[in-house]
Amino acid sequence: MKRPIAAVIGTGRGIPLTVMTNHDFAAIGIETSHEWIVERSGIVERHIAQDGETTCSMAATAARAAMEKASVQAGQLDAIILSTATADRLLPSTAVDLQAELGASRAAAFDIGAACSGWLYAMTVAEGMIATGVAETILVVGSEKMSSIIDWKDRATCVLFGDGAGAVILQRAKTGKGILSSFMRSDGQLANLLYRPAGGAAIPMSAQVLEERTHLVKMAGREVFKHAVRSMSEAADRALDIARLTGADIDLMIPHQANVRIIEATAKHSSIPMDKVYVNVDRFGNTSSASIPIAIDEAMEKGVIREGSTVLMVAFGAGFTWASMIIRF
Ligand code: UT7
């Protein structure tokens, strides 16, 4: 097992106050039921950002909490890496808005786009920056306002997602704690199974795009489900292999929170019992790249992650992208 290069020294989350339950979909004309949503996904409710709550504002709340716990001032940050599929503006990055909001004047700030796997990608990039001496202290955030890109008329997708942000401070490791292994993969051949067809540079926003709603998320749910289970299982295996650990060495598994059935299948594959798997998809829905850092922060707060806990994280998302990481806390 390698000696950790980078360690998590603080965590935080930024969650909109407004909760939307499964029962609330009837009021917006969606033909669904609480029973269907729970049975197929495990989701009971999700938080939805209101006017004035942005990807940057949720990220700032998460970042401030993480900085406070880490006793790190904004001026000490060498970099801010923000993973998002819902940038507040397409130019510039949301990370620079966050930098301005925090007053982190010394930081290099940039966004990473790898959909639901984005935060693990961002963590791996941050670890590399610390390894090469480019940075000592990095804020790594996942922040998503999924409610801004889902089609609120498509019952197959709109019931699944939620908004929120999670953040950690990553710093050069001084002890045996930190990132033990990481793994990333992508397959762009499958991009059109989960995507926003229009609204970018190839097919810019137009009256037709708005009319046809092609700027909103389209998902082939059943196909995505199959790939998610296969790829997250592979990612879990690879992170364990690289760290020379087995499922029995893992104190807690934190999978991307998209669907409780995907989570159960992935845990089973790695022989990790469900009582060692963190699940909050019932309360948050799928918050894309924010799901893992939100779960880490909750697990720290509840004492589920303790001093010395070995935690396996695994994610899958649009692209397709998939990734995993093992951290000793
Ligand atoms: O973040 C990473 C990427 N995302 C994911 O990992 C999501 C992956 N996919 C899934 O989680 C599941 O595929 C879903 C939860 C999206 C759907 O579950 P499913 O068991 O695969 O259902 P399905 O899409 O095959 O749909 C089954 C039926 C369909 O009706 P018919 O064709 O069987 O008559 C749908 O029209 O359920 C219907 N349906 C709904 N019914 C009530 C679809 N959405 C709804 C709904 N309420 N909201």
mmCIF file of C-alpha atoms and ligand atoms in Angstrom:
data_model
loop_
_atom_site.group_PDB
_atom_site.id
_atom_site.type_symbol
_atom_site.label_atom_id
_atom_site.label_comp_id
_atom_site.label_asym_id
_atom_site.label_seq_id
_atom_site.Cartn_x
_atom_site.Cartn_y
_atom_site.Cartn_z
ATOM 1 C CA MET A 1 0.000 0.000 0.000
ATOM 2 C CA LYS A 2 1.369 3.430 -0.902
ATOM 3 C CA ARG A 3 2.026 6.082 1.698
ATOM 4 C CA PRO A 4 -0.784 8.649 1.420
ATOM 5 C CA ILE A 5 0.187 11.910 -0.290
ATOM 6 C CA ALA A 6 -2.976 13.868 0.445
ATOM 7 C CA ALA A 7 -5.388 13.796 3.381
ATOM 8 C CA VAL A 8 -8.873 15.146 4.060
ATOM 9 C CA ILE A 9 -8.656 17.626 6.961
ATOM 10 C CA GLY A 10 -12.175 19.108 6.887
ATOM 11 C CA THR A 11 -15.577 18.475 5.339
ATOM 12 C CA GLY A 12 -18.777 20.467 4.814
ATOM 13 C CA ARG A 13 -22.082 20.549 2.977
ATOM 14 C CA GLY A 14 -24.470 23.143 1.604
ATOM 15 C CA ILE A 15 -28.052 21.947 1.262
ATOM 16 C CA PRO A 16 -31.067 24.027 0.172
ATOM 17 C CA LEU A 17 -33.696 24.250 2.908
ATOM 18 C CA THR A 18 -36.661 23.489 0.641
ATOM 19 C CA VAL A 19 -37.671 19.820 0.661
ATOM 20 C CA MET A 20 -39.793 18.290 -2.104
ATOM 21 C CA THR A 21 -41.389 14.939 -1.232
ATOM 22 C CA ASN A 22 -42.600 12.289 -3.661
ATOM 23 C CA HIS A 23 -46.152 13.407 -2.902
ATOM 24 C CA ASP A 24 -45.379 16.930 -4.146
ATOM 25 C CA PHE A 25 -45.125 15.795 -7.803
ATOM 26 C CA ALA A 26 -48.911 15.566 -8.078
ATOM 27 C CA ALA A 27 -49.133 19.328 -7.541
ATOM 28 C CA ILE A 28 -47.000 19.980 -10.652
ATOM 29 C CA GLY A 29 -48.985 17.571 -12.812
ATOM 30 C CA ILE A 30 -46.560 14.604 -12.831
ATOM 31 C CA GLU A 31 -48.282 11.234 -13.076
ATOM 32 C CA THR A 32 -46.303 9.191 -10.574
ATOM 33 C CA SER A 33 -46.640 7.762 -7.095
ATOM 34 C CA HIS A 34 -44.639 7.679 -3.890
ATOM 35 C CA GLU A 35 -44.723 3.873 -4.087
ATOM 36 C CA TRP A 36 -43.276 3.739 -7.634
ATOM 37 C CA ILE A 37 -40.449 6.150 -6.823
ATOM 38 C CA VAL A 38 -39.509 4.361 -3.575
ATOM 39 C CA GLU A 39 -39.684 0.893 -5.109
ATOM 40 C CA ARG A 40 -37.631 1.763 -8.213
ATOM 41 C CA SER A 41 -35.108 4.183 -6.705
ATOM 42 C CA GLY A 42 -35.356 4.326 -2.898
ATOM 43 C CA ILE A 43 -35.929 8.096 -3.032
ATOM 44 C CA VAL A 44 -38.448 9.632 -0.602
ATOM 45 C CA GLU A 45 -37.567 13.329 -0.832
ATOM 46 C CA ARG A 46 -34.995 15.718 -2.266
ATOM 47 C CA HIS A 47 -33.863 19.301 -1.591
ATOM 48 C CA ILE A 48 -34.580 21.842 -4.319
ATOM 49 C CA ALA A 49 -32.761 25.181 -4.638
ATOM 50 C CA GLN A 50 -34.971 28.243 -4.771
ATOM 51 C CA ASP A 51 -34.410 31.537 -6.601
ATOM 52 C CA GLY A 52 -31.134 33.054 -5.483
ATOM 53 C CA GLU A 53 -29.661 29.674 -4.492
ATOM 54 C CA THR A 54 -27.006 28.815 -7.051
ATOM 55 C CA THR A 55 -24.339 26.195 -7.674
ATOM 56 C CA CYS A 56 -21.862 28.781 -6.332
ATOM 57 C CA SER A 57 -23.880 29.689 -3.220
ATOM 58 C CA MET A 58 -24.376 26.044 -2.204
ATOM 59 C CA ALA A 59 -20.663 25.420 -2.852
ATOM 60 C CA ALA A 60 -19.737 28.422 -0.705
ATOM 61 C CA THR A 61 -21.791 27.120 2.234
ATOM 62 C CA ALA A 62 -20.125 23.700 1.938
ATOM 63 C CA ALA A 63 -16.674 25.252 1.506
ATOM 64 C CA ARG A 64 -16.971 27.554 4.534
ATOM 65 C CA ALA A 65 -18.008 24.628 6.744
ATOM 66 C CA ALA A 66 -15.081 22.525 5.492
ATOM 67 C CA MET A 67 -12.601 25.391 5.962
ATOM 68 C CA GLU A 68 -13.826 26.015 9.492
ATOM 69 C CA LYS A 69 -13.446 22.359 10.469
ATOM 70 C CA ALA A 70 -9.989 22.267 8.877
ATOM 71 C CA SER A 71 -8.984 25.620 10.483
ATOM 72 C CA VAL A 72 -7.955 26.813 7.020
ATOM 73 C CA GLN A 73 -8.390 30.443 5.934
ATOM 74 C CA ALA A 74 -9.421 31.362 2.375
ATOM 75 C CA GLY A 75 -6.004 32.936 1.810
ATOM 76 C CA GLN A 76 -4.292 29.592 2.461
ATOM 77 C CA LEU A 77 -6.016 27.821 -0.451
ATOM 78 C CA ASP A 78 -3.658 27.093 -3.351
ATOM 79 C CA ALA A 79 -6.436 25.751 -5.554
ATOM 80 C CA ILE A 80 -10.214 25.417 -5.807
ATOM 81 C CA ILE A 81 -11.485 22.530 -7.908
ATOM 82 C CA LEU A 82 -15.252 22.417 -8.366
ATOM 83 C CA SER A 83 -16.988 19.516 -10.057
ATOM 84 C CA THR A 84 -20.360 20.321 -11.563
ATOM 85 C CA ALA A 85 -22.682 19.497 -14.428
ATOM 86 C CA THR A 86 -24.691 22.632 -13.642
ATOM 87 C CA ALA A 87 -22.297 25.566 -13.889
ATOM 88 C CA ASP A 88 -24.013 28.837 -13.021
ATOM 89 C CA ARG A 89 -22.685 30.332 -16.261
ATOM 90 C CA LEU A 90 -20.891 28.653 -19.148
ATOM 91 C CA LEU A 91 -18.139 31.272 -18.990
ATOM 92 C CA PRO A 92 -16.256 31.719 -16.721
ATOM 93 C CA SER A 93 -16.122 28.684 -14.443
ATOM 94 C CA THR A 94 -18.222 28.473 -11.276
ATOM 95 C CA ALA A 95 -14.960 27.827 -9.405
ATOM 96 C CA VAL A 96 -13.809 31.413 -10.012
ATOM 97 C CA ASP A 97 -17.153 32.736 -8.748
ATOM 98 C CA LEU A 98 -16.590 30.616 -5.640
ATOM 99 C CA GLN A 99 -13.052 31.963 -5.335
ATOM 100 C CA ALA A 100 -14.383 35.535 -5.402
ATOM 101 C CA GLU A 101 -17.134 34.679 -2.916
ATOM 102 C CA LEU A 102 -14.627 33.149 -0.465
ATOM 103 C CA GLY A 103 -11.898 35.746 -1.041
ATOM 104 C CA ALA A 104 -9.385 32.997 -1.828
ATOM 105 C CA SER A 105 -7.094 35.367 -3.678
ATOM 106 C CA ARG A 106 -4.079 33.031 -3.989
ATOM 107 C CA ALA A 107 -5.994 30.080 -5.437
ATOM 108 C CA ALA A 108 -6.015 28.720 -8.984
ATOM 109 C CA ALA A 109 -9.685 27.933 -9.587
ATOM 110 C CA PHE A 110 -11.264 25.700 -12.217
ATOM 111 C CA ASP A 111 -14.251 23.441 -12.872
ATOM 112 C CA ILE A 112 -14.194 19.738 -13.696
ATOM 113 C CA GLY A 113 -16.945 18.107 -15.743
ATOM 114 C CA ALA A 114 -17.280 14.360 -15.287
ATOM 115 C CA ALA A 115 -20.963 14.296 -14.280
ATOM 116 C CA CYS A 116 -21.756 12.134 -11.227
ATOM 117 C CA SER A 117 -18.151 10.869 -11.027
ATOM 118 C CA GLY A 118 -16.834 14.443 -11.091
ATOM 119 C CA TRP A 119 -15.963 14.824 -7.430
ATOM 120 C CA LEU A 120 -13.811 11.685 -7.414
ATOM 121 C CA TYR A 121 -12.128 12.934 -10.613
ATOM 122 C CA ALA A 122 -11.546 16.298 -8.896
ATOM 123 C CA MET A 123 -10.061 14.580 -5.832
ATOM 124 C CA THR A 124 -7.689 12.577 -8.034
ATOM 125 C CA VAL A 125 -6.554 15.734 -9.862
ATOM 126 C CA ALA A 126 -6.090 17.512 -6.520
ATOM 127 C CA GLU A 127 -4.018 14.630 -5.154
ATOM 128 C CA GLY A 128 -1.829 14.834 -8.272
ATOM 129 C CA MET A 129 -1.312 18.564 -7.773
ATOM 130 C CA ILE A 130 -0.160 17.941 -4.210
ATOM 131 C CA ALA A 131 2.096 15.075 -5.361
ATOM 132 C CA THR A 132 3.845 17.313 -7.904
ATOM 133 C CA GLY A 133 4.224 20.181 -5.453
ATOM 134 C CA VAL A 134 1.907 22.492 -7.423
ATOM 135 C CA ALA A 135 -0.288 22.925 -4.337
ATOM 136 C CA GLU A 136 -0.335 22.150 -0.612
ATOM 137 C CA THR A 137 -3.938 22.935 0.330
ATOM 138 C CA ILE A 138 -6.891 22.463 -2.033
ATOM 139 C CA LEU A 139 -10.633 22.979 -1.700
ATOM 140 C CA VAL A 140 -12.429 20.212 -3.622
ATOM 141 C CA VAL A 141 -16.165 20.796 -4.068
ATOM 142 C CA GLY A 142 -19.033 18.996 -5.774
ATOM 143 C CA SER A 143 -22.003 21.318 -6.286
ATOM 144 C CA GLU A 144 -25.083 20.683 -8.380
ATOM 145 C CA LYS A 145 -28.328 22.480 -9.089
ATOM 146 C CA MET A 146 -29.832 19.522 -10.962
ATOM 147 C CA SER A 147 -33.279 21.114 -10.730
ATOM 148 C CA SER A 148 -32.077 23.656 -13.336
ATOM 149 C CA ILE A 149 -31.363 21.049 -16.057
ATOM 150 C CA ILE A 150 -33.970 18.341 -15.534
ATOM 151 C CA ASP A 151 -37.166 18.231 -17.544
ATOM 152 C CA TRP A 152 -39.934 18.851 -15.050
ATOM 153 C CA LYS A 153 -42.386 17.344 -17.550
ATOM 154 C CA ASP A 154 -40.511 14.009 -17.863
ATOM 155 C CA ARG A 155 -41.571 11.716 -15.028
ATOM 156 C CA ALA A 156 -38.829 9.209 -15.885
ATOM 157 C CA THR A 157 -36.112 11.679 -14.823
ATOM 158 C CA CYS A 158 -37.563 14.542 -12.784
ATOM 159 C CA VAL A 159 -38.346 12.371 -9.756
ATOM 160 C CA LEU A 160 -34.737 11.192 -9.433
ATOM 161 C CA PHE A 161 -32.609 14.276 -8.862
ATOM 162 C CA GLY A 162 -31.955 16.852 -6.150
ATOM 163 C CA ASP A 163 -29.717 19.840 -5.388
ATOM 164 C CA GLY A 164 -26.817 20.318 -2.967
ATOM 165 C CA ALA A 165 -23.088 20.664 -2.443
ATOM 166 C CA GLY A 166 -20.339 18.921 -0.500
ATOM 167 C CA ALA A 167 -16.738 19.979 0.034
ATOM 168 C CA VAL A 168 -13.474 18.850 1.562
ATOM 169 C CA ILE A 169 -10.123 20.444 2.248
ATOM 170 C CA LEU A 170 -7.326 18.248 0.938
ATOM 171 C CA GLN A 171 -3.844 18.883 2.261
ATOM 172 C CA ARG A 172 -0.423 17.224 2.040
ATOM 173 C CA ALA A 173 -0.582 14.143 4.290
ATOM 174 C CA LYS A 174 1.556 14.270 7.403
ATOM 175 C CA THR A 175 0.611 10.906 8.878
ATOM 176 C CA GLY A 176 -0.549 7.549 7.520
ATOM 177 C CA LYS A 177 -4.013 8.970 6.830
ATOM 178 C CA GLY A 178 -5.199 10.036 3.381
ATOM 179 C CA ILE A 179 -5.914 8.753 -0.113
ATOM 180 C CA LEU A 180 -4.808 5.112 -0.429
ATOM 181 C CA SER A 181 -5.911 4.488 -4.019
ATOM 182 C CA SER A 182 -7.920 5.925 -6.871
ATOM 183 C CA PHE A 183 -9.226 4.789 -10.248
ATOM 184 C CA MET A 184 -10.949 6.585 -13.150
ATOM 185 C CA ARG A 185 -12.413 5.428 -16.464
ATOM 186 C CA SER A 186 -14.655 6.849 -19.214
ATOM 187 C CA ASP A 187 -16.482 5.550 -22.294
ATOM 188 C CA GLY A 188 -17.627 8.319 -24.628
ATOM 189 C CA GLN A 189 -19.170 5.788 -27.036
ATOM 190 C CA LEU A 190 -22.097 5.676 -24.620
ATOM 191 C CA ALA A 191 -22.499 9.439 -24.172
ATOM 192 C CA ASN A 192 -25.990 9.578 -25.652
ATOM 193 C CA LEU A 193 -27.518 7.309 -23.021
ATOM 194 C CA LEU A 194 -27.473 10.170 -20.505
ATOM 195 C CA TYR A 195 -27.040 13.673 -21.891
ATOM 196 C CA ARG A 196 -28.347 17.102 -22.777
ATOM 197 C CA PRO A 197 -28.600 17.048 -26.586
ATOM 198 C CA ALA A 198 -28.614 20.818 -27.129
ATOM 199 C CA GLY A 199 -27.829 24.152 -25.554
ATOM 200 C CA GLY A 200 -24.036 23.922 -25.938
ATOM 201 C CA ALA A 201 -21.706 25.024 -28.739
ATOM 202 C CA ALA A 202 -22.747 22.299 -31.218
ATOM 203 C CA ILE A 203 -26.467 23.044 -31.058
ATOM 204 C CA PRO A 204 -26.790 26.427 -29.381
ATOM 205 C CA MET A 205 -29.877 27.569 -27.555
ATOM 206 C CA SER A 206 -32.669 28.562 -29.925
ATOM 207 C CA ALA A 207 -36.438 28.864 -29.934
ATOM 208 C CA GLN A 208 -36.577 25.349 -31.426
ATOM 209 C CA VAL A 209 -34.338 23.912 -28.694
ATOM 210 C CA LEU A 210 -36.551 25.477 -26.034
ATOM 211 C CA GLU A 211 -39.701 24.267 -27.750
ATOM 212 C CA GLU A 212 -38.386 20.696 -28.109
ATOM 213 C CA ARG A 213 -36.831 20.762 -24.612
ATOM 214 C CA THR A 214 -33.591 19.261 -25.950
ATOM 215 C CA HIS A 215 -31.489 21.422 -23.590
ATOM 216 C CA LEU A 216 -32.721 19.270 -20.705
ATOM 217 C CA VAL A 217 -31.470 15.903 -19.407
ATOM 218 C CA LYS A 218 -32.425 12.796 -21.412
ATOM 219 C CA MET A 219 -31.730 9.389 -19.920
ATOM 220 C CA ALA A 220 -32.167 5.792 -21.073
ATOM 221 C CA GLY A 221 -32.768 4.705 -17.472
ATOM 222 C CA ARG A 222 -32.710 0.927 -17.851
ATOM 223 C CA GLU A 223 -29.494 0.987 -19.945
ATOM 224 C CA VAL A 224 -27.817 3.407 -17.541
ATOM 225 C CA PHE A 225 -28.787 1.165 -14.640
ATOM 226 C CA LYS A 226 -27.041 -1.889 -16.147
ATOM 227 C CA HIS A 227 -23.859 0.009 -16.948
ATOM 228 C CA ALA A 228 -23.872 1.650 -13.518
ATOM 229 C CA VAL A 229 -23.881 -1.675 -11.666
ATOM 230 C CA ARG A 230 -21.179 -3.181 -13.916
ATOM 231 C CA SER A 231 -18.891 -0.130 -13.864
ATOM 232 C CA MET A 232 -19.243 0.675 -10.171
ATOM 233 C CA SER A 233 -18.461 -2.963 -9.353
ATOM 234 C CA GLU A 234 -15.344 -2.780 -11.558
ATOM 235 C CA ALA A 235 -14.309 0.518 -9.976
ATOM 236 C CA ALA A 236 -14.705 -0.892 -6.453
ATOM 237 C CA ASP A 237 -12.543 -3.911 -7.376
ATOM 238 C CA ARG A 238 -9.835 -1.715 -8.892
ATOM 239 C CA ALA A 239 -9.588 0.656 -5.893
ATOM 240 C CA LEU A 240 -9.335 -2.353 -3.558
ATOM 241 C CA ASP A 241 -6.687 -4.046 -5.762
ATOM 242 C CA ILE A 242 -4.561 -0.907 -6.023
ATOM 243 C CA ALA A 243 -4.670 -0.417 -2.235
ATOM 244 C CA ARG A 244 -4.088 -4.192 -1.734
ATOM 245 C CA LEU A 245 -7.235 -4.410 0.383
ATOM 246 C CA THR A 246 -10.378 -6.541 0.269
ATOM 247 C CA GLY A 247 -13.996 -5.728 1.059
ATOM 248 C CA ALA A 248 -13.362 -7.046 4.589
ATOM 249 C CA ASP A 249 -10.864 -4.199 5.209
ATOM 250 C CA ILE A 250 -13.451 -1.526 4.422
ATOM 251 C CA ASP A 251 -15.153 0.166 7.383
ATOM 252 C CA LEU A 252 -17.590 2.124 5.223
ATOM 253 C CA MET A 253 -18.589 2.199 1.573
ATOM 254 C CA ILE A 254 -19.955 5.463 0.172
ATOM 255 C CA PRO A 255 -21.366 4.844 -3.293
ATOM 256 C CA HIS A 256 -22.752 7.578 -5.530
ATOM 257 C CA GLN A 257 -26.368 8.000 -4.460
ATOM 258 C CA ALA A 258 -28.476 7.500 -7.607
ATOM 259 C CA ASN A 259 -30.586 4.474 -6.823
ATOM 260 C CA VAL A 260 -30.660 2.195 -3.777
ATOM 261 C CA ARG A 261 -30.866 -0.877 -6.044
ATOM 262 C CA ILE A 262 -27.593 0.121 -7.781
ATOM 263 C CA ILE A 263 -26.026 0.712 -4.350
ATOM 264 C CA GLU A 264 -27.124 -2.715 -3.068
ATOM 265 C CA ALA A 265 -25.850 -4.515 -6.183
ATOM 266 C CA THR A 266 -22.458 -2.771 -5.993
ATOM 267 C CA ALA A 267 -22.043 -3.516 -2.279
ATOM 268 C CA LYS A 268 -22.979 -7.170 -2.841
ATOM 269 C CA HIS A 269 -20.382 -7.458 -5.605
ATOM 270 C CA SER A 270 -17.656 -6.266 -3.193
ATOM 271 C CA SER A 271 -18.974 -8.468 -0.346
ATOM 272 C CA ILE A 272 -19.623 -5.408 1.779
ATOM 273 C CA PRO A 273 -22.714 -5.837 4.024
ATOM 274 C CA MET A 274 -25.338 -3.086 3.786
ATOM 275 C CA ASP A 275 -24.745 -2.058 7.400
ATOM 276 C CA LYS A 276 -21.337 -0.816 6.212
ATOM 277 C CA VAL A 277 -22.812 1.135 3.298
ATOM 278 C CA TYR A 278 -23.811 4.778 3.671
ATOM 279 C CA VAL A 279 -27.198 5.512 2.109
ATOM 280 C CA ASN A 280 -28.905 8.911 2.007
ATOM 281 C CA VAL A 281 -30.475 8.737 -1.459
ATOM 282 C CA ASP A 282 -33.843 8.485 0.331
ATOM 283 C CA ARG A 283 -33.402 12.068 1.643
ATOM 284 C CA PHE A 284 -31.459 13.750 -1.181
ATOM 285 C CA GLY A 285 -32.203 11.930 -4.451
ATOM 286 C CA ASN A 286 -29.383 11.990 -6.966
ATOM 287 C CA THR A 287 -27.278 15.121 -6.429
ATOM 288 C CA SER A 288 -24.772 14.039 -9.104
ATOM 289 C CA SER A 289 -21.184 14.887 -8.151
ATOM 290 C CA ALA A 290 -22.252 16.374 -4.808
ATOM 291 C CA SER A 291 -23.600 13.053 -3.517
ATOM 292 C CA ILE A 292 -20.347 11.548 -2.201
ATOM 293 C CA PRO A 293 -18.968 14.652 -0.419
ATOM 294 C CA ILE A 294 -22.407 15.318 1.132
ATOM 295 C CA ALA A 295 -22.456 11.719 2.400
ATOM 296 C CA ILE A 296 -18.896 11.984 3.742
ATOM 297 C CA ASP A 297 -19.789 15.117 5.699
ATOM 298 C CA GLU A 298 -22.929 13.521 7.153
ATOM 299 C CA ALA A 299 -21.034 10.342 8.036
ATOM 300 C CA MET A 300 -18.330 12.379 9.814
ATOM 301 C CA GLU A 301 -20.962 14.334 11.742
ATOM 302 C CA LYS A 302 -22.765 11.140 12.830
ATOM 303 C CA GLY A 303 -19.514 9.456 13.842
ATOM 304 C CA VAL A 304 -20.008 6.775 11.187
ATOM 305 C CA ILE A 305 -16.587 7.801 9.863
ATOM 306 C CA ARG A 306 -14.159 7.807 12.783
ATOM 307 C CA GLU A 307 -10.449 8.402 13.258
ATOM 308 C CA GLY A 308 -8.750 5.653 11.253
ATOM 309 C CA SER A 309 -11.847 4.576 9.246
ATOM 310 C CA THR A 310 -11.061 3.147 5.808
ATOM 311 C CA VAL A 311 -13.704 4.362 3.366
ATOM 312 C CA LEU A 312 -14.330 3.132 -0.183
ATOM 313 C CA MET A 313 -16.092 5.573 -2.523
ATOM 314 C CA VAL A 314 -17.397 4.639 -5.945
ATOM 315 C CA ALA A 315 -19.288 6.613 -8.603
ATOM 316 C CA PHE A 316 -20.786 6.373 -12.066
ATOM 317 C CA GLY A 317 -22.317 8.987 -14.332
ATOM 318 C CA ALA A 318 -22.912 10.548 -17.725
ATOM 319 C CA GLY A 319 -20.127 10.131 -20.237
ATOM 320 C CA PHE A 320 -20.090 7.416 -19.195
ATOM 321 C CA THR A 321 -17.570 8.087 -16.449
ATOM 322 C CA TRP A 322 -16.820 5.933 -13.441
ATOM 323 C CA ALA A 323 -14.345 6.225 -10.607
ATOM 324 C CA SER A 324 -13.392 5.042 -7.143
ATOM 325 C CA MET A 325 -11.170 6.052 -4.253
ATOM 326 C CA ILE A 326 -10.175 4.677 -0.856
ATOM 327 C CA ILE A 327 -9.415 7.160 1.893
ATOM 328 C CA ARG A 328 -8.180 6.455 5.413
ATOM 329 C CA PHE A 329 -9.599 9.187 7.659
HETATM 330 O O1 UT7 B 1 -26.384 9.279 -11.623
HETATM 331 C C1 UT7 B 1 -26.008 8.243 -12.473
HETATM 332 C C2 UT7 B 1 -26.931 8.019 -13.547
HETATM 333 N N1 UT7 B 1 -28.279 7.671 -13.248
HETATM 334 C C3 UT7 B 1 -28.645 6.463 -12.756
HETATM 335 O O2 UT7 B 1 -27.871 5.721 -12.249
HETATM 336 C C4 UT7 B 1 -30.086 6.057 -12.932
HETATM 337 C C5 UT7 B 1 -30.152 4.673 -13.509
HETATM 338 N N2 UT7 B 1 -31.481 4.168 -13.734
HETATM 339 C C6 UT7 B 1 -32.409 3.959 -12.764
HETATM 340 O O3 UT7 B 1 -32.158 4.255 -11.632
HETATM 341 C C7 UT7 B 1 -33.700 3.273 -13.126
HETATM 342 O O4 UT7 B 1 -33.606 2.778 -14.445
HETATM 343 C C8 UT7 B 1 -34.939 4.208 -13.025
HETATM 344 C C9 UT7 B 1 -35.218 4.497 -11.553
HETATM 345 C C10 UT7 B 1 -34.669 5.470 -13.779
HETATM 346 C C11 UT7 B 1 -36.159 3.519 -13.612
HETATM 347 O O5 UT7 B 1 -36.390 2.256 -13.029
HETATM 348 P P1 UT7 B 1 -36.681 0.996 -13.957
HETATM 349 O O6 UT7 B 1 -36.993 -0.115 -13.062
HETATM 350 O O7 UT7 B 1 -35.487 0.835 -14.860
HETATM 351 O O8 UT7 B 1 -37.977 1.434 -14.737
HETATM 352 P P2 UT7 B 1 -38.190 1.667 -16.293
HETATM 353 O O9 UT7 B 1 -37.468 2.872 -16.779
HETATM 354 O O10 UT7 B 1 -37.915 0.396 -16.997
HETATM 355 O O11 UT7 B 1 -39.748 1.977 -16.344
HETATM 356 C C12 UT7 B 1 -40.706 1.034 -15.908
HETATM 357 C C13 UT7 B 1 -42.091 1.615 -16.086
HETATM 358 C C14 UT7 B 1 -42.342 2.185 -17.468
HETATM 359 O O12 UT7 B 1 -43.648 1.822 -17.850
HETATM 360 P P3 UT7 B 1 -43.904 0.602 -18.852
HETATM 361 O O13 UT7 B 1 -43.198 0.990 -20.112
HETATM 362 O O14 UT7 B 1 -43.319 -0.594 -18.178
HETATM 363 O O15 UT7 B 1 -45.396 0.580 -18.945
HETATM 364 C C15 UT7 B 1 -42.269 3.675 -17.274
HETATM 365 O O16 UT7 B 1 -43.065 4.402 -18.186
HETATM 366 O O17 UT7 B 1 -42.305 2.692 -15.174
HETATM 367 C C16 UT7 B 1 -42.811 3.843 -15.877
HETATM 368 N N3 UT7 B 1 -42.330 5.044 -15.214
HETATM 369 C C17 UT7 B 1 -42.948 5.613 -14.155
HETATM 370 N N4 UT7 B 1 -44.075 5.288 -13.511
HETATM 371 C C18 UT7 B 1 -44.428 6.056 -12.455
HETATM 372 C C19 UT7 B 1 -41.212 5.758 -15.485
HETATM 373 N N5 UT7 B 1 -41.094 6.780 -14.624
HETATM 374 C C20 UT7 B 1 -42.162 6.704 -13.797
HETATM 375 C C21 UT7 B 1 -42.583 7.471 -12.691
HETATM 376 N N6 UT7 B 1 -43.690 7.100 -12.047
HETATM 377 N N7 UT7 B 1 -41.870 8.535 -12.232
#
